[in-house]
Amino acid sequence: MSAISRPIRVLIAKPGLDGHDRGALVVARALRDAGMEVIYTGLRQSPAQIAQAAVQEDVDVVGLSSLSGAHRTLFPAVVEALRAAGAPEVLVIGGGVIPAEDIPALRSAGIAAVFTPGTPTAEIVAFLSGEVGAKR
Amino acid sequence: MPETREITTASGLAVPPCAAPRPVDPAALGRPGDYPFTRGVYPTMYRGRLWTKRQDAGFGDAEESNRRYRYLLEQGQTGLSVAFDLPTQIGYDSDHAMAQGEVGRVGVAIDSLEDMARLLDGLPLDRVSISMTINATAATLLALTVAVAEARGIATSALSGTLQNDILKEYAARGTYIYPPGPSMRLCTDVIAWCSEHAPRWNPISISGYHMREAGCTAVQEVAFTLADGIAYVDAALGRGLPVDSFAPRLSFFFNAQMDVLEEVAKYRAARRMWARIMRDRFGAKDPRSMMLRFHVQTAGSALTAQQVDNNVVRVALQALAAVLGGCQSLHTNAKDEALALPTEESVRVALRTQQIIAHESGVALSADPLAGSFYVEELTDRIEAEAEALVARIDSLGGAVDAIAHGVVQREIQESAYRTQREIEAHERLVVGVNAYQAEEEPPSDILRIDPALERRQIERVRDVRARRDGPAAAAALSALEKAAADPAANLMPFVLDAVRALATVGEIADALRRVFGEYTAPSPF
């Protein structure tokens, strides 16, 4: 029961070298306004650093943002790093400038959902509430 | 639209249903080419010379980018603009762990003088101006350009182009900083001082509001933050003992073109008038060229939608129209597919043709500042000026742009505006066609540009090969001389960076030498 009443904890992370953080910050703020606990890593995080932060902060979700085209390398690397860090249960989602044809490969690499530009933040909130609720 | 609701511009300025007639103050307008340059920096504006059509390009490796530049010149582009990949911008060689997945992605990968020579191969460096989107490693990329020109027998004094070299906005919005603000400002000023002596046709800085606007700020904030950064750079150069009129004529600016056409036109006019006053009254400039705000415009990437991408052609045309009505000196028009990936050759051609249609068919370029005297445009110009002046005064009271950014004030303002915009879109108070209105089912476009995944491997082999082949002791000596000079705040680092690139030291090695002296910057958390 207490596990259910705990707010959803989310780590928003910027893997790689991309410095465009408008989307990451807007999503972080919207999730917080929706009652979630949000931690933001800041820029230039390696997959290992992101996994480490996810474990330390005991989050339910890791949200990744990249607009540089490095998502195909870096998003799966974060899923791998979470497995290696003993936290395979953490839900990983992604967003940014991501061509539709890349999404199936990201999904099969363990990214639960990809939210591209134009997505209402309410959609992300609903997705996370549903998924994390189901897991608990 | 309900008639009773308060209607505002895209940036939140109240819009009158019909602007009231207002007297024209000749001193506040001036003629085009005269102080305060509200109506433009040249007397005949585009009759004398059209704006420079400058499409930013660069992806993959040096050869591939060089082919795109040749294509653009063949298509009638009149200036080049080079985009670099993130490892080059942040001072990591292609084989660095942090470069993984990023090599050649958002721009071209440059590790050494050999890459730069391939990039610029066959391009007429003494006739075509080159603009470079490079900041933290700007000194290195300028040195590489100078060294390539040297090897081809072209004098540094004959080079014309622009270095972005605007590090302050990297802390505020774009994120490609390396060192803390103090040493970064010193590097930036070294470049300004070196160019004023050696490269008189080169713009050593492009003071940029573009990225802060992309990150979400309003038109007023864009003007205020950009001019506040400009004030900080002028202060830094004066602090170095440079007379104001020796460098100020080469300061250039870079603004966004967003969707609210008339607000954008007013924004450019207000910015010109404010800068002229700042240079004359605050800094005592005497040369009118020091008071001229010359600027490049790029259409707003953030206004492009991933939905119904063809609509973006129309958006870009409107934004480009605003830039031309506002008197820009050069213009980059985005391609319709840039919300999805880097643009294809075909989509870039349409973007360039958009500029050519405005230039040669629309008639708007025939008469300087054609909207002057419009009640609404003059009212917006005055209001943007008044609000931006108040914001510049607030930044002054915080100790100037460097301190305001160090305390996160500018960043917070930008984030607040971005979040407000998102909420307005979700509440349908702001309609974006294809996104929250007039949606349609569609197949995602498949003809987008792909970067060959083998490129990263090739580039890694190349930089390792350069390190193995070069005169190792010579490169090491040049790097250690650079490191020593960095520790002496009185030294100008440009000559040392030049020696290092000539000795085939890499972009990453040069950045590392400076990291050892300057340290690295970590941004404070915005939460």
Coordinates of C-alpha atoms in Angstrom, one line a residue, chain A residues 44-111:
Chain A
R44 CA 26.7 15.7 -20.8
Q45 CA 26.0 12.5 -18.8
S46 CA 27.5 9.2 -19.9
P47 CA 25.2 6.1 -19.8
A48 CA 27.1 4.8 -16.8
Q49 CA 26.6 8.1 -14.9
I50 CA 22.9 8.1 -15.7
A51 CA 22.5 4.5 -14.5
Q52 CA 24.4 5.3 -11.3
A53 CA 22.2 8.3 -10.6
A54 CA 19.1 6.2 -11.3
V55 CA 20.1 3.6 -8.7
Q56 CA 21.2 6.2 -6.1
E57 CA 18.0 8.1 -6.5
D58 CA 15.9 4.9 -6.5
V59 CA 13.8 6.1 -9.4
D60 CA 11.0 4.4 -11.2
V61 CA 11.6 6.0 -14.5
V62 CA 14.5 7.4 -16.6
G63 CA 13.6 9.9 -19.2
L64 CA 16.3 10.5 -21.9
S65 CA 16.4 13.5 -24.2
S66 CA 18.7 13.9 -27.3
L67 CA 18.4 16.2 -30.3
S68 CA 21.8 15.5 -31.8
G69 CA 21.0 12.2 -33.5
A70 CA 23.1 10.2 -31.0
H71 CA 19.9 8.5 -29.6
R72 CA 20.5 5.3 -31.6
T73 CA 23.8 4.7 -29.8
L74 CA 23.1 6.3 -26.4
F75 CA 19.5 5.3 -25.5
P76 CA 20.2 1.6 -25.7
A77 CA 23.5 2.1 -23.9
V78 CA 21.6 3.5 -20.9
V79 CA 19.3 0.5 -20.9
E80 CA 22.4 -1.7 -20.9
A81 CA 24.0 0.4 -18.1
L82 CA 20.9 0.0 -16.0
R83 CA 21.0 -3.8 -16.4
A84 CA 24.7 -3.8 -15.5
A85 CA 23.9 -1.6 -12.4
G86 CA 21.3 -4.2 -11.3
A87 CA 18.3 -2.0 -12.0
P88 CA 16.7 -3.6 -15.1
E89 CA 13.2 -2.8 -13.7
V90 CA 13.6 1.0 -14.2
L91 CA 11.3 2.2 -17.0
V92 CA 13.2 4.0 -19.7
I93 CA 11.5 6.5 -22.0
G94 CA 13.0 8.9 -24.6
G95 CA 12.3 12.1 -26.5
G96 CA 13.9 14.6 -28.9
V97 CA 14.5 14.9 -32.6
I98 CA 14.0 11.2 -33.4
P99 CA 12.9 10.0 -36.8
A100 CA 9.9 7.7 -36.8
E101 CA 11.8 4.9 -38.5
D102 CA 14.2 4.7 -35.6
I103 CA 11.5 4.1 -33.0
P104 CA 11.0 0.3 -33.6
A105 CA 14.7 -0.3 -33.0
L106 CA 14.7 1.8 -29.8
R107 CA 11.6 -0.1 -28.6
S108 CA 13.2 -3.4 -29.1
A109 CA 16.3 -2.2 -27.3
G110 CA 14.2 -1.6 -24.2
I111 CA 13.0 2.0 -24.6

